[in-house]
mmCIF file of C-alpha atoms and ligand atoms in Angstrom:
data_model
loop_
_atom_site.group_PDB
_atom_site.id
_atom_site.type_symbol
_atom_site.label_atom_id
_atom_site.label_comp_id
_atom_site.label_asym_id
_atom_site.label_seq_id
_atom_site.Cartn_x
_atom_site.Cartn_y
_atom_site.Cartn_z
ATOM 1 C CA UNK A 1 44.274 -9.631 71.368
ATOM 2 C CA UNK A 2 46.927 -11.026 69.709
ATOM 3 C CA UNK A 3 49.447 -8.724 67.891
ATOM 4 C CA UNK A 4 52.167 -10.705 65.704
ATOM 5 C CA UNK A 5 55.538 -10.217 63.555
ATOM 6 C CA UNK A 6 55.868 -12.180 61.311
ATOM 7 C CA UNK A 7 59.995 -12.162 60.467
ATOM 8 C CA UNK A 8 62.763 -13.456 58.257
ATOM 9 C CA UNK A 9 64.695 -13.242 55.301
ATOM 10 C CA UNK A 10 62.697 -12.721 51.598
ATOM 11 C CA UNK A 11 61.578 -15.874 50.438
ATOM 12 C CA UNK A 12 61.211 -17.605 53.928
ATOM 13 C CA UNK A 13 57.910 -18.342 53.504
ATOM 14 C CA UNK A 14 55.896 -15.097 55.615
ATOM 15 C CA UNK A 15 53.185 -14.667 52.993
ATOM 16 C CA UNK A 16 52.229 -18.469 52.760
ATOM 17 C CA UNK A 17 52.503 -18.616 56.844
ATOM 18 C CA UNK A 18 50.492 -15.348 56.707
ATOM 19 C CA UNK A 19 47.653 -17.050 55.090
ATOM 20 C CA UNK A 20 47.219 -20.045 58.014
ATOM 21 C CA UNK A 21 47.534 -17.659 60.604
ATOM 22 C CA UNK A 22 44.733 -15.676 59.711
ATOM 23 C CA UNK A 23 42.540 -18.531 59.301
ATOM 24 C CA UNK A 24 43.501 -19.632 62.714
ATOM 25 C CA UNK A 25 43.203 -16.610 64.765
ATOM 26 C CA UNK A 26 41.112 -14.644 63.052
ATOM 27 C CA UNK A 27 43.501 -11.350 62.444
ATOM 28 C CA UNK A 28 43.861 -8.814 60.179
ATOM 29 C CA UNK A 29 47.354 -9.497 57.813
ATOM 30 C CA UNK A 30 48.951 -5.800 56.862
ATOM 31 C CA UNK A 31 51.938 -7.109 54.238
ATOM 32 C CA UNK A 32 54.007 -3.601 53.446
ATOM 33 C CA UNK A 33 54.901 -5.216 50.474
ATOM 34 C CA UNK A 34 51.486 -5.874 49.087
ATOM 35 C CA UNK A 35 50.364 -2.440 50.041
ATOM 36 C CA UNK A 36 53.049 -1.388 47.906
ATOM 37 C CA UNK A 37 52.344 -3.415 45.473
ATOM 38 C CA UNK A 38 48.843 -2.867 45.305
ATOM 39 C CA UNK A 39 49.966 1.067 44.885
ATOM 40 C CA UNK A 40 52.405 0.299 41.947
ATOM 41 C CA UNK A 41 49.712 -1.029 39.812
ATOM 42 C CA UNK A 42 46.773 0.945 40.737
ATOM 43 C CA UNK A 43 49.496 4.133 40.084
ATOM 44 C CA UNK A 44 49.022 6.030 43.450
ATOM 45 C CA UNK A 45 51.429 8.557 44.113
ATOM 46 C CA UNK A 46 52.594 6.308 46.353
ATOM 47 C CA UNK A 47 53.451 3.445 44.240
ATOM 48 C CA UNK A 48 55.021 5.690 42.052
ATOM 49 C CA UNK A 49 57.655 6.717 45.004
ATOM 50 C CA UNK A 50 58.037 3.004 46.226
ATOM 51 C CA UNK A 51 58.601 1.533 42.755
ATOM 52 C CA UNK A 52 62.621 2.231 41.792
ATOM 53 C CA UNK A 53 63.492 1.116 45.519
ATOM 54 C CA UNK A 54 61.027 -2.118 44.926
ATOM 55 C CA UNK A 55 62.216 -3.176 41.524
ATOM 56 C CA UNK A 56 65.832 -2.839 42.888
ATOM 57 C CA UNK A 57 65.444 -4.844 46.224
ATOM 58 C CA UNK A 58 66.196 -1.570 48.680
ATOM 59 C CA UNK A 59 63.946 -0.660 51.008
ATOM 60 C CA UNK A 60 61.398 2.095 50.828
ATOM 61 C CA UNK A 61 62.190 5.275 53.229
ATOM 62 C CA UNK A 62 61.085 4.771 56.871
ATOM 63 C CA UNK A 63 58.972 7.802 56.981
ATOM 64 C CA UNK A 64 56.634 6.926 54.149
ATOM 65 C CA UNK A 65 56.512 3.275 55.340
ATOM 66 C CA UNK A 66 56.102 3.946 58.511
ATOM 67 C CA UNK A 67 53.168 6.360 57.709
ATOM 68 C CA UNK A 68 51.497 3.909 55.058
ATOM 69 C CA UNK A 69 51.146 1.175 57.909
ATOM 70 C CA UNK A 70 50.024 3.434 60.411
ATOM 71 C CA UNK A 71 46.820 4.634 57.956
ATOM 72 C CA UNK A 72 46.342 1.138 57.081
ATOM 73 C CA UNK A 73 46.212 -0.463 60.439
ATOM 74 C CA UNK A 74 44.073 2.832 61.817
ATOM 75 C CA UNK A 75 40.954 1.369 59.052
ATOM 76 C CA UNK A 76 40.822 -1.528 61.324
ATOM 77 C CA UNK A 77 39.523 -0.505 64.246
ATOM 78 C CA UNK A 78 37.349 -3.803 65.469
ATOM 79 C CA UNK A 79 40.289 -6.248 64.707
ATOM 80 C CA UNK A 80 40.857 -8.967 67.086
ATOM 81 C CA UNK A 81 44.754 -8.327 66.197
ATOM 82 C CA UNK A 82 47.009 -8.385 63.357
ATOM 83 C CA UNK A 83 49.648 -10.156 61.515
ATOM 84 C CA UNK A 84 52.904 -7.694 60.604
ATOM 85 C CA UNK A 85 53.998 -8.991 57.324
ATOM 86 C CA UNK A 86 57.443 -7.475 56.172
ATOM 87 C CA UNK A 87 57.277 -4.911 58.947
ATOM 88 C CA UNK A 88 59.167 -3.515 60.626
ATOM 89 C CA UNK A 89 62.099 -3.594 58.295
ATOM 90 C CA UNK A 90 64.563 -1.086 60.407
ATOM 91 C CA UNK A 91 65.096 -0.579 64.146
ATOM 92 C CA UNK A 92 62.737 2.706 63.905
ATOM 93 C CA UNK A 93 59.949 1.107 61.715
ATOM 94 C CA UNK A 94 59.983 -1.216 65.323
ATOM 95 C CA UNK A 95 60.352 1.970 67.568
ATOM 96 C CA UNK A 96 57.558 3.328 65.775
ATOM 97 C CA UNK A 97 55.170 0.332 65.540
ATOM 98 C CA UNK A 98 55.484 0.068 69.486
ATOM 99 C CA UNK A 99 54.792 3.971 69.969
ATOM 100 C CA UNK A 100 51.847 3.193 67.290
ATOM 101 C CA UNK A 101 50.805 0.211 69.257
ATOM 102 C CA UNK A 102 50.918 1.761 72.844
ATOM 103 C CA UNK A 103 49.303 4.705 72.092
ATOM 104 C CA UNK A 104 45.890 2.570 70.924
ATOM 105 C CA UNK A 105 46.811 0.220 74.218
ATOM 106 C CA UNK A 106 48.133 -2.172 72.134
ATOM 107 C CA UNK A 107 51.575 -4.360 72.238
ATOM 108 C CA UNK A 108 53.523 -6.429 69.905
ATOM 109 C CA UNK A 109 52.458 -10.182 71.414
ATOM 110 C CA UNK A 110 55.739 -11.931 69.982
ATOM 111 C CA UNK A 111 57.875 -11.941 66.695
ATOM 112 C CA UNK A 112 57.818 -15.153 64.943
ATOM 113 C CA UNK A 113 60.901 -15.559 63.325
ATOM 114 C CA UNK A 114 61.142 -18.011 60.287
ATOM 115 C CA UNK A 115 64.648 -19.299 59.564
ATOM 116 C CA UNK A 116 66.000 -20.514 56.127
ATOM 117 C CA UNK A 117 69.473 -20.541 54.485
ATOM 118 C CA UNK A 118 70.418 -18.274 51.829
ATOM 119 C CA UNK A 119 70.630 -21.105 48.785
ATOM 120 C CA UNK A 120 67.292 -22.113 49.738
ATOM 121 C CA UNK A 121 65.928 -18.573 50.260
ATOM 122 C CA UNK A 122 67.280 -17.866 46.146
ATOM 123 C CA UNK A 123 65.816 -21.180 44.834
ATOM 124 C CA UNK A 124 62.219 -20.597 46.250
ATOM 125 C CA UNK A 125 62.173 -16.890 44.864
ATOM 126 C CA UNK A 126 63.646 -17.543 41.367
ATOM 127 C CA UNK A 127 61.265 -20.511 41.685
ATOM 128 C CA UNK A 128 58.439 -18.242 42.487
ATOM 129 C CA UNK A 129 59.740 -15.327 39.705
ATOM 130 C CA UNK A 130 57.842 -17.940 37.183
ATOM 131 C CA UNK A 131 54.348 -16.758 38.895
ATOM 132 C CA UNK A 132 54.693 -13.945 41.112
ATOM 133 C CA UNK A 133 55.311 -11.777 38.032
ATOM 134 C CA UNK A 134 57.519 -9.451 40.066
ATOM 135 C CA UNK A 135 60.677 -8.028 39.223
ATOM 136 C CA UNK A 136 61.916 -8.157 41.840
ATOM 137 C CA UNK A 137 62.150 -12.381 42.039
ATOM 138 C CA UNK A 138 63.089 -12.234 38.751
ATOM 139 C CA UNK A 139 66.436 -11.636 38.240
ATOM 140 C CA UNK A 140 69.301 -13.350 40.450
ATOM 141 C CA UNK A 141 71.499 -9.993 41.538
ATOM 142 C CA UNK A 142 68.262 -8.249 42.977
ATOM 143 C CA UNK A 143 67.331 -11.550 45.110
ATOM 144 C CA UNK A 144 71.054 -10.889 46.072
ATOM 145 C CA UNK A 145 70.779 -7.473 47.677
ATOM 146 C CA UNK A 146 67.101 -7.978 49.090
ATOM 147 C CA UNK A 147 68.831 -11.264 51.327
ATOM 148 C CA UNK A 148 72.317 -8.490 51.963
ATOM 149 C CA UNK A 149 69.588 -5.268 52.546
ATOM 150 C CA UNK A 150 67.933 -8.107 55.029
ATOM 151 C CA UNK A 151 71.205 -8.976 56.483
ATOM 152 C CA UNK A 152 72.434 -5.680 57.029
ATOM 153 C CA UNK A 153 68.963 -3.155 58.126
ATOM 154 C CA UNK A 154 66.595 -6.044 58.875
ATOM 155 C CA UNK A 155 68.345 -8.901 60.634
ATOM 156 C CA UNK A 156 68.985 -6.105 63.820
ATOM 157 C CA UNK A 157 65.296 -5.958 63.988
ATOM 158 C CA UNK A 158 65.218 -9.224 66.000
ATOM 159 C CA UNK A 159 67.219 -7.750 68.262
ATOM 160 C CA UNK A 160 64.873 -5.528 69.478
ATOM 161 C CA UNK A 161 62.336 -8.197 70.002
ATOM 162 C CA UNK A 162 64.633 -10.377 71.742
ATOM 163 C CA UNK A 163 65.587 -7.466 74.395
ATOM 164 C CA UNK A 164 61.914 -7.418 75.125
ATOM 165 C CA UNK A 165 61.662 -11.466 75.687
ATOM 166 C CA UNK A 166 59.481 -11.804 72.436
ATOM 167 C CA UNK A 167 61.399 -13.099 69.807
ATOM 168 C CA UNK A 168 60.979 -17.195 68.742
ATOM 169 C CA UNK A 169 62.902 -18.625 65.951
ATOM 170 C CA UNK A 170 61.167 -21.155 64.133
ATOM 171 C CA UNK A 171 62.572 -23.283 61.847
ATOM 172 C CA UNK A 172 61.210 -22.770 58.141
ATOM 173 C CA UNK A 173 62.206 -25.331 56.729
ATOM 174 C CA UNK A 174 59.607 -28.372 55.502
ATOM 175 C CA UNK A 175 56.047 -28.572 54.474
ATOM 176 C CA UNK A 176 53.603 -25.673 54.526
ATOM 177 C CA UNK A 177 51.710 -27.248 57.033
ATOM 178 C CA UNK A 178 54.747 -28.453 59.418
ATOM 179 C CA UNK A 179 55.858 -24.931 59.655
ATOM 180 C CA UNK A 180 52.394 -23.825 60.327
ATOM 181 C CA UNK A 181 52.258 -26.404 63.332
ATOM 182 C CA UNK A 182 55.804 -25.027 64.852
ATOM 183 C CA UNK A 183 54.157 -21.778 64.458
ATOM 184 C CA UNK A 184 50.725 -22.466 66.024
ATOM 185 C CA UNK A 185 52.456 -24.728 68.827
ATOM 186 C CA UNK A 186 54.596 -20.964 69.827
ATOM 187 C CA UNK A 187 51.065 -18.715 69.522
ATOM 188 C CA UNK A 188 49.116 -21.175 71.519
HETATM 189 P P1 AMP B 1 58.036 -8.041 50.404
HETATM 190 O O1 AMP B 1 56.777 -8.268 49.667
HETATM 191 O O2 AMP B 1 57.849 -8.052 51.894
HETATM 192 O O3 AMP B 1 59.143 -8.946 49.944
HETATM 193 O O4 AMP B 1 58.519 -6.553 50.062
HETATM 194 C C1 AMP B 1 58.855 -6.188 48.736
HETATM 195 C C2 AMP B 1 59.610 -4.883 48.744
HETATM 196 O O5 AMP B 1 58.765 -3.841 49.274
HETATM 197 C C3 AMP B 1 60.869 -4.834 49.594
HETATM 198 O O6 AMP B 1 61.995 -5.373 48.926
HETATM 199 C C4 AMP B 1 60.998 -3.334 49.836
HETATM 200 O O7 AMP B 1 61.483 -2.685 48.684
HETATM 201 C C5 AMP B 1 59.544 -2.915 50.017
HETATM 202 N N1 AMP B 1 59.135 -3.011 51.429
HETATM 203 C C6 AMP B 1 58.222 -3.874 51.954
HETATM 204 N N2 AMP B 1 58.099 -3.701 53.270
HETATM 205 C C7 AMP B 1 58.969 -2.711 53.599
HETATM 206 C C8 AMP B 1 59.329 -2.084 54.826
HETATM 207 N N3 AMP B 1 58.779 -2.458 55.987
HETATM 208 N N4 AMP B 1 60.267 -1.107 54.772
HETATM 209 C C9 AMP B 1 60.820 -0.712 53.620
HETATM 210 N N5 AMP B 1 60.543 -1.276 52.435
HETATM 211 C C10 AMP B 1 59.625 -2.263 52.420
#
């Protein structure tokens, strides 16, 4: 069983990479942010909550994150592993996900770590703002504090992996299917 994090700053490129890896390995994606997202529009109490903090580029509260993932990974219970898309976000989103993890006999395989500067990170999300239809690409000061809320709650997160010999920084940076390669070449 492979269980993967898929890291980095908004806009590196985790949804797209998301995609291949599935096809490749055969695991179930869990993307917070399309949960959420998927909340906001069907008008769960849920999306309701996450919405303000969404639109504005903070994160949602631990608990309720923490407690949405947990629900959604517990519907899979044949999966041959999964990809972590956008999560964890804090130090105890990770602390939880491991306790999560352990008690179903489970561990965190390795967190792949896609790297890309900032100028590039704000060019492919007002770039994507044309399509994604979400706010929160949309306007240039938001992009802002989702790559400083990254910097400053996120960014520690690889830390954690790191201590435990499982964190690979991959360079995310070139075509779709180059950065797919780097990433395959780490999984194995
Ligand atoms: P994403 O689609 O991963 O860019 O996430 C969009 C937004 O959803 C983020 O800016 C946060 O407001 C919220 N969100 C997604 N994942 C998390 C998480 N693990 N913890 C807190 N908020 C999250």
């Amino acid at each position: 069983m492979i269980n993967i994090v898929l890291f980095g700053p908004p806009g590196a490129g985790k949804g797209t990479q998301a995609e291949r890896l599935v096809e490749k390995y055969n695991l179930v994606h869990l993307s917070t942010g399309d949960i959420f997202r998927r909340n906001m529009k069907e008008g769960t109490e849920l999306g309701k909550l996450a919405k303000s903090y969404i639109d504005n580029g903070n994160l949602v509260p631990d608990e309720v994150t923490i407690n949405m993932l947990e629900d959604e990974a517990s519907k899979h219970t044949n999966a041959n592993g999964f990809i972590f898309d956008g999560f964890p976000r804090t130090e105890p989103q990770a602390e939880a996900l491991d306790a999560f993890l352990e008690k179903k006999g489970m561990e965190i395989t390795s967190m792949l770590a896609l790297v890309v500067e900032d100028a590039e990170l704000k060019a492919r999300l007002l770039k994507r703002a044309e399509t994604s239809g979400r706010a929160d690409d949309a306007d240039e000061s938001i992009i802002e504090n989702r790559i400083q809320v990254y910097k400053d709650e996120t960014a520690p997160v690889a830390g954690y992996y790191n201590k435990q010999n499982k964190l690979y920084e991959i360079d995310g940076i070139g075509s779709i299917d180059e950065i797919s390669q780097r990433l395959f070449d780490v999984i194995g």
